[in-house]
Short mmCIF file of C-alpha atoms in Angstrom, two decimals:
data_model
loop_
_atom_site.label_atom_id
_atom_site.label_comp_id
_atom_site.label_asym_id
_atom_site.label_seq_id
_atom_site.Cartn_x
_atom_site.Cartn_y
_atom_site.Cartn_z
CA MET H 1413 24.14 60.45 -92.45
CA ARG H 1414 27.30 59.81 -90.43
CA VAL H 1415 28.42 62.49 -87.98
CA LEU H 1416 31.75 62.86 -86.21
CA GLY H 1417 31.27 64.29 -82.71
CA ILE H 1418 33.99 66.15 -80.78
CA GLU H 1419 33.68 66.99 -77.06
CA THR H 1420 36.36 69.15 -75.36
CA SER H 1421 34.38 71.38 -73.00
CA CYS H 1422 36.33 70.64 -69.81
CA ASP H 1423 38.63 67.81 -68.71
CA GLU H 1424 37.61 64.95 -70.99
CA THR H 1425 38.30 64.49 -74.69
CA GLY H 1426 35.46 62.53 -76.26
CA ILE H 1427 35.16 61.48 -79.91
CA ALA H 1428 32.39 59.44 -81.51
CA VAL H 1429 30.79 58.58 -84.85
CA TYR H 1430 27.01 58.34 -85.08
CA ASP H 1431 25.14 56.86 -88.05
CA GLY H 1432 21.49 57.79 -88.54
CA ASP H 1433 20.64 54.26 -89.70
CA LYS H 1434 22.99 52.08 -87.66
CA GLY H 1435 23.31 54.15 -84.50
CA LEU H 1436 26.56 54.66 -82.63
CA LEU H 1437 29.48 53.24 -84.62
CA SER H 1438 32.33 54.17 -82.28
CA HIS H 1439 33.19 56.26 -79.25
CA VAL H 1440 36.49 56.85 -77.47
CA LEU H 1441 37.14 58.88 -74.35
CA TYR H 1442 40.27 60.21 -72.67
CA SER H 1443 40.02 61.55 -69.11
CA GLN H 1444 42.41 64.15 -67.73
CA ILE H 1445 41.81 63.17 -64.08
CA PRO H 1446 45.45 62.15 -63.46
CA LEU H 1447 46.61 65.47 -64.95
CA HIS H 1448 44.54 67.60 -62.57
CA ALA H 1449 44.58 65.37 -59.49
CA ASP H 1450 47.62 67.06 -57.90
CA TYR H 1451 45.82 70.41 -58.06
CA GLY H 1452 42.54 69.20 -56.56
CA GLY H 1453 40.54 70.53 -59.52
CA VAL H 1454 40.64 71.37 -63.21
CA VAL H 1455 43.39 73.75 -64.33
CA PRO H 1456 41.96 75.37 -67.51
CA GLU H 1457 45.29 76.01 -69.26
CA LEU H 1458 46.47 72.43 -68.68
CA ALA H 1459 43.12 71.13 -69.90
CA SER H 1460 43.37 73.10 -73.14
CA ARG H 1461 46.92 71.96 -73.84
CA ASP H 1462 46.01 68.33 -73.26
CA HIS H 1463 43.05 68.58 -75.65
CA VAL H 1464 45.49 69.85 -78.29
CA LYS H 1465 47.58 66.70 -77.83
CA LYS H 1466 44.77 64.18 -77.66
CA THR H 1467 41.96 65.28 -80.01
CA LEU H 1468 43.42 64.37 -83.41
CA PRO H 1469 44.80 60.97 -82.31
CA LEU H 1470 41.42 60.13 -80.79
CA ILE H 1471 39.63 61.16 -84.00
CA LYS H 1472 41.85 58.75 -85.92
CA GLN H 1473 41.11 56.05 -83.34
CA ALA H 1474 37.35 56.59 -83.54
CA LEU H 1475 37.35 56.46 -87.33
CA ALA H 1476 39.43 53.27 -87.29
CA GLN H 1477 37.12 51.74 -84.68
CA ALA H 1478 34.16 52.47 -86.95
CA GLY H 1479 35.99 51.18 -90.03
CA LEU H 1480 35.63 54.55 -91.76
CA ASN H 1481 37.76 57.26 -93.31
CA ALA H 1482 37.22 60.96 -93.87
CA ALA H 1483 35.26 60.41 -97.08
CA ASP H 1484 32.65 58.41 -95.15
CA ILE H 1485 31.82 61.29 -92.76
CA ASP H 1486 28.86 63.49 -93.76
CA GLY H 1487 29.18 66.15 -91.05
CA VAL H 1488 31.21 67.27 -88.07
CA ALA H 1489 29.70 68.34 -84.72
CA TYR H 1490 31.73 69.93 -81.94
CA THR H 1491 30.92 71.32 -78.50
CA ALA H 1492 30.90 75.14 -78.61
CA GLY H 1493 29.63 75.82 -75.08
CA PRO H 1494 29.06 76.09 -72.27
CA GLY H 1495 32.46 75.20 -70.86
CA LEU H 1496 36.04 76.40 -70.51
CA ALA H 1497 36.83 78.87 -73.29
CA GLY H 1498 40.28 77.50 -74.11
CA ALA H 1499 39.16 73.88 -74.07
CA LEU H 1500 36.14 74.67 -76.25
CA LEU H 1501 38.32 76.48 -78.77
CA VAL H 1502 40.45 73.38 -79.29
CA GLY H 1503 37.50 71.24 -80.31
CA ALA H 1504 35.85 74.03 -82.30
CA THR H 1505 39.02 74.82 -84.24
CA ILE H 1506 39.75 71.20 -85.06
CA GLY H 1507 36.14 70.36 -85.85
CA ARG H 1508 35.53 73.37 -88.09
CA SER H 1509 38.89 72.93 -89.84
CA LEU H 1510 38.29 69.25 -90.58
CA ALA H 1511 34.82 70.01 -91.94
CA TYR H 1512 36.31 72.68 -94.22
CA ALA H 1513 39.10 70.38 -95.41
CA TRP H 1514 36.67 67.50 -95.99
CA GLN H 1515 34.08 69.85 -97.57
CA LYS H 1516 31.41 68.72 -95.12
CA PRO H 1517 28.94 70.76 -93.04
CA ALA H 1518 29.89 71.61 -89.46
CA LEU H 1519 27.70 72.31 -86.44
CA ALA H 1520 28.38 73.91 -83.07
CA VAL H 1521 26.61 71.82 -80.40
CA HIS H 1522 25.32 72.98 -77.03
CA HIS H 1523 26.96 70.82 -74.36
CA MET H 1524 23.84 70.59 -72.17
CA GLU H 1525 21.64 69.70 -75.14
CA GLY H 1526 24.04 66.83 -75.68
CA HIS H 1527 23.47 65.66 -72.10
CA LEU H 1528 19.71 66.15 -72.40
CA LEU H 1529 19.53 63.98 -75.53
CA ALA H 1530 22.00 61.31 -74.32
CA PRO H 1531 19.21 58.95 -73.11
CA MET H 1532 18.03 58.77 -76.72
CA LEU H 1533 21.11 56.70 -77.49
CA GLU H 1534 19.55 53.86 -75.49
CA ASP H 1535 17.21 51.12 -76.75
CA ASN H 1536 14.23 52.67 -74.97
CA PRO H 1537 14.47 56.40 -75.73
CA PRO H 1538 12.08 58.83 -74.02
CA PRO H 1539 9.30 60.20 -76.24
CA PHE H 1540 8.51 63.91 -76.14
CA PRO H 1541 7.37 65.76 -74.09
CA PHE H 1542 9.26 65.21 -70.84
CA LEU H 1543 10.83 66.93 -67.86
CA ALA H 1544 14.64 66.92 -67.80
CA LEU H 1545 16.81 67.16 -64.71
CA LEU H 1546 20.29 68.17 -65.88
CA VAL H 1547 22.59 67.67 -62.95
CA SER H 1548 26.37 67.85 -63.19
CA GLY H 1549 29.43 69.56 -61.78
CA GLY H 1550 28.58 72.80 -63.56
CA HIS H 1551 24.80 72.76 -63.91
CA THR H 1552 21.64 71.88 -62.01
CA GLN H 1553 18.59 72.67 -64.12
CA LEU H 1554 14.99 71.58 -64.55
CA VAL H 1555 13.90 71.91 -68.18
CA GLY H 1556 10.56 71.33 -69.83
CA VAL H 1557 11.19 69.61 -73.17
CA GLU H 1558 8.56 69.64 -75.92
CA GLY H 1559 11.00 68.66 -78.68
CA ILE H 1560 14.57 69.19 -79.85
CA GLY H 1561 15.30 72.87 -79.38
CA ARG H 1562 11.95 73.50 -77.67
CA TYR H 1563 13.11 74.02 -74.11
CA GLU H 1564 11.69 75.93 -71.16
CA LEU H 1565 13.98 76.56 -68.20
CA LEU H 1566 11.85 75.90 -65.12
CA GLY H 1567 14.49 76.18 -62.41
CA GLU H 1568 18.24 76.17 -61.83
CA SER H 1569 20.81 76.54 -59.08
CA ILE H 1570 21.38 80.10 -57.94
CA ASP H 1571 24.88 79.21 -56.68
CA ASP H 1572 26.73 75.87 -56.60
CA ALA H 1573 25.61 73.05 -58.86
CA ALA H 1574 24.82 69.74 -57.15
CA GLY H 1575 27.92 68.06 -58.57
CA GLU H 1576 30.04 71.01 -57.48
CA ALA H 1577 28.66 70.68 -53.94
CA PHE H 1578 29.54 66.96 -53.97
CA ASP H 1579 33.11 67.69 -55.09
CA LYS H 1580 33.67 70.55 -52.65
CA THR H 1581 32.32 68.59 -49.70
CA ALA H 1582 34.47 65.60 -50.65
CA LYS H 1583 37.50 67.89 -50.73
CA LEU H 1584 36.66 69.15 -47.23
CA MET H 1585 36.61 65.51 -46.13
CA GLY H 1586 40.08 64.95 -47.57
CA LEU H 1587 38.95 62.70 -50.41
CA ASP H 1588 40.95 62.56 -53.63
CA TYR H 1589 39.95 64.39 -56.83
CA PRO H 1590 37.37 64.02 -58.29
CA GLY H 1591 35.67 63.65 -54.95
CA GLY H 1592 31.99 63.39 -55.88
CA PRO H 1593 32.02 59.73 -56.94
CA LEU H 1594 34.24 58.85 -53.96
CA LEU H 1595 31.80 60.54 -51.57
CA ALA H 1596 28.92 58.58 -53.11
CA LYS H 1597 30.86 55.33 -52.70
CA LEU H 1598 31.68 56.18 -49.08
CA ALA H 1599 28.00 56.92 -48.44
CA LEU H 1600 27.14 53.27 -49.11
CA THR H 1601 28.60 52.33 -45.70
CA GLY H 1602 27.17 55.28 -43.78
CA ASP H 1603 23.99 56.15 -41.89
CA SER H 1604 22.02 58.71 -43.91
CA LYS H 1605 20.03 59.73 -40.82
CA LYS H 1606 23.02 60.37 -38.56
CA TYR H 1607 23.33 64.08 -39.35
CA LYS H 1608 20.50 66.46 -40.16
CA PHE H 1609 21.47 68.62 -43.12
CA PRO H 1610 19.12 71.20 -44.68
CA ARG H 1611 17.12 70.56 -47.84
CA PRO H 1612 17.71 74.04 -49.32
CA MET H 1613 14.82 76.05 -50.77
CA THR H 1614 12.31 73.22 -50.35
CA ASP H 1615 10.40 75.18 -47.70
CA ARG H 1616 9.27 77.81 -50.20
CA PRO H 1617 7.57 77.78 -53.62
CA GLY H 1618 9.59 77.60 -56.80
CA LEU H 1619 11.89 75.27 -58.70
CA ASP H 1620 15.28 76.92 -58.19
CA PHE H 1621 18.07 75.21 -56.26
CA SER H 1622 20.78 76.31 -53.85
CA PHE H 1623 23.56 74.07 -52.56
CA SER H 1624 26.15 76.46 -51.11
CA GLY H 1625 24.44 76.55 -47.70
CA LEU H 1626 24.27 72.77 -47.60
CA LYS H 1627 27.99 72.61 -48.33
CA THR H 1628 28.66 75.09 -45.50
CA SER H 1629 26.54 73.01 -43.12
CA ALA H 1630 28.55 69.94 -44.04
CA ALA H 1631 31.80 71.84 -43.52
CA ASN H 1632 30.72 72.73 -39.97
CA VAL H 1633 29.92 69.10 -39.15
CA ILE H 1634 33.20 67.90 -40.65
CA ALA H 1635 35.14 70.39 -38.53
CA LYS H 1636 33.25 69.41 -35.37
CA GLU H 1637 32.96 65.63 -35.66
CA GLY H 1638 36.47 64.64 -36.74
CA SER H 1639 37.60 62.31 -39.49
CA SER H 1640 37.21 58.70 -38.34
CA GLU H 1641 36.18 56.28 -41.07
CA GLN H 1642 32.65 55.76 -39.75
CA VAL H 1643 32.10 59.48 -39.10
CA GLN H 1644 33.13 60.24 -42.68
CA ALA H 1645 30.81 57.54 -44.01
CA ASP H 1646 27.90 58.92 -41.97
CA ILE H 1647 28.58 62.48 -43.11
CA ALA H 1648 28.81 61.32 -46.73
CA ALA H 1649 25.54 59.38 -46.48
CA SER H 1650 23.70 62.22 -44.72
CA PHE H 1651 25.00 64.81 -47.17
CA GLN H 1652 24.12 62.70 -50.20
CA GLN H 1653 20.63 62.10 -48.84
CA ALA H 1654 20.10 65.83 -48.41
CA VAL H 1655 21.10 66.49 -52.03
CA VAL H 1656 18.97 63.64 -53.36
CA ASP H 1657 15.94 64.64 -51.28
CA THR H 1658 16.24 68.21 -52.57
CA LEU H 1659 16.42 67.08 -56.20
CA VAL H 1660 13.50 64.66 -55.79
CA ILE H 1661 11.28 67.26 -54.10
CA LYS H 1662 11.93 69.77 -56.87
CA CYS H 1663 11.36 67.16 -59.59
CA GLU H 1664 7.98 66.23 -58.09
CA ARG H 1665 6.99 69.90 -58.01
CA ALA H 1666 8.01 70.32 -61.63
CA LEU H 1667 6.09 67.20 -62.68
CA GLU H 1668 2.98 68.53 -60.96
CA GLN H 1669 3.45 71.95 -62.52
CA THR H 1670 3.95 70.68 -66.08
CA GLY H 1671 1.75 67.59 -66.00
CA TYR H 1672 4.51 65.53 -67.62
CA GLN H 1673 4.66 61.80 -66.91
CA ARG H 1674 8.22 61.25 -68.10
CA LEU H 1675 11.46 62.37 -66.47
CA VAL H 1676 14.94 62.36 -68.01
CA ILE H 1677 17.97 62.69 -65.75
CA ALA H 1678 21.34 63.38 -67.37
CA GLY H 1679 24.76 64.78 -66.54
CA GLY H 1680 27.50 63.40 -64.32
CA VAL H 1681 25.41 63.24 -61.13
CA SER H 1682 22.74 61.20 -62.94
CA ALA H 1683 25.06 58.21 -62.42
CA ASN H 1684 24.41 58.44 -58.66
CA ILE H 1685 22.70 55.20 -57.63
CA SER H 1686 20.69 56.72 -54.78
CA LEU H 1687 19.34 59.49 -57.01
CA ARG H 1688 18.30 57.03 -59.71
CA GLN H 1689 16.56 54.75 -57.24
CA GLN H 1690 14.59 57.48 -55.52
CA LEU H 1691 13.52 59.13 -58.77
CA GLU H 1692 12.37 55.73 -60.06
CA VAL H 1693 10.25 55.32 -56.90
CA LEU H 1694 8.80 58.81 -57.45
CA LEU H 1695 7.84 58.15 -61.08
CA GLN H 1696 6.44 54.70 -60.32
CA ARG H 1697 4.24 56.23 -57.64
CA ARG H 1698 3.01 58.82 -60.13
CA GLY H 1699 2.43 56.26 -62.88
CA GLY H 1700 5.23 57.66 -65.03
CA ALA H 1701 8.69 56.62 -66.19
CA VAL H 1702 12.25 57.79 -65.69
CA TYR H 1703 14.98 57.64 -68.34
CA TYR H 1704 18.73 58.06 -68.11
CA PRO H 1705 21.80 57.22 -70.20
CA ARG H 1706 24.14 54.34 -69.43
CA LYS H 1707 26.81 55.40 -66.95
CA GLU H 1708 29.54 55.89 -69.55
CA PHE H 1709 27.34 58.52 -71.20
CA CYS H 1710 26.47 60.36 -67.99
CA THR H 1711 29.81 62.17 -67.90
CA ASP H 1712 31.07 64.23 -70.84
CA ASN H 1713 31.45 62.16 -74.01
CA GLY H 1714 31.59 62.43 -77.77
CA ALA H 1715 28.58 60.18 -78.40
CA MET H 1716 26.09 62.71 -77.08
CA ILE H 1717 27.66 65.45 -79.22
CA ALA H 1718 27.59 63.30 -82.34
CA PHE H 1719 23.93 62.43 -81.71
CA ALA H 1720 22.86 66.01 -80.97
CA GLY H 1721 24.81 67.21 -83.99
CA TYR H 1722 23.16 64.60 -86.20
CA GLN H 1723 19.68 65.79 -85.21
CA ARG H 1724 20.43 69.34 -86.29
CA LEU H 1725 22.63 68.60 -89.31
CA ARG H 1726 19.97 66.37 -90.84
CA ALA H 1727 17.50 69.25 -90.42
CA GLY H 1728 19.79 71.42 -92.54
CA GLN H 1729 21.39 73.48 -89.79
CA GLN H 1730 25.13 74.20 -90.04
CA GLN H 1731 27.79 76.77 -89.18
CA ASP H 1732 29.48 79.27 -91.42
CA LEU H 1733 33.28 79.40 -91.60
CA THR H 1734 33.57 81.39 -88.37
CA ILE H 1735 35.26 79.57 -85.51
CA GLY H 1736 33.65 80.67 -82.27
CA VAL H 1737 32.65 79.36 -78.86
CA THR H 1738 30.19 80.48 -76.20
CA PRO H 1739 31.43 79.63 -72.68
CA ARG H 1740 28.12 80.89 -71.23
CA TRP H 1741 25.26 79.80 -73.47
CA PRO H 1742 21.61 79.61 -72.26
CA MET H 1743 19.97 76.55 -73.81
CA GLN H 1744 16.77 78.54 -74.42
CA GLU H 1745 18.63 80.39 -77.21
CA LEU H 1746 18.69 77.23 -79.34
CA VAL H 1747 16.33 77.13 -82.29
CA PRO H 1748 13.85 74.24 -82.70
CA VAL H 1749 14.49 71.40 -85.12
#
């Protein structure tokens, strides 16, 4: 079975073709970063309009890259949520319409399930069961995973997501958009022990997160200490360490609670080098293993949607002719495969 995957949940247009026998045949990605940079963040209406312009040309490019045409596609998968409503509707409308025109089944894919399954595109995929840390600009969640569609939400952020805290703190420091990766790069030259930031909600039981207070603490230091190059590097390193420590502490608690020996990290922040290194140390100490996708599949992409769609389409799941999206969509609502 060959599945065309379409990702348009926010500010990246991702298209891919996945083959159940041969694996990933093609994937193309267009980023809207230059479009939104002048505004310091994503402008939903501009994002939607740009998806309208880019999605069909990228589909043609992905098919050509794979050496296929419409007749070779056995199903179409598109992101239906969570995400920006207008952006989601572009991908859903195009994906459902193509499936109807090609007389192929269509499937609405959950964006975070795509991220969760992205490490399975690698040569050493994680076997079930495992703990998943989904950490991005919009989500920070700990999920117990027994199988595809068998998810238990163990903890999540009650305010800002970790990636959102990175971006907002970077903006306070005057870094360009998107600031999170720039802050992480700046942290490489800083002293992570220079400033003492809180590790939110680690002094109490539970697996939920909170990053808004940490961001406020960083804002106070930024306002007080100035903006010299070394001060900024030290703030970036200290802030990053506080986020990473918080995530690692919560992951260890969740591993102890569930008894799992495998950890998957996925989402944009999973590309953070410091986070990867410290989670690897944690799992090695516990005799377990950590899995993550290659960096190009950490951020939003069509490959993860094509793969997630393939898993469900081959199990016989598909959508009716209704075109709909779910901007807020709890992953626990998904049915098992």
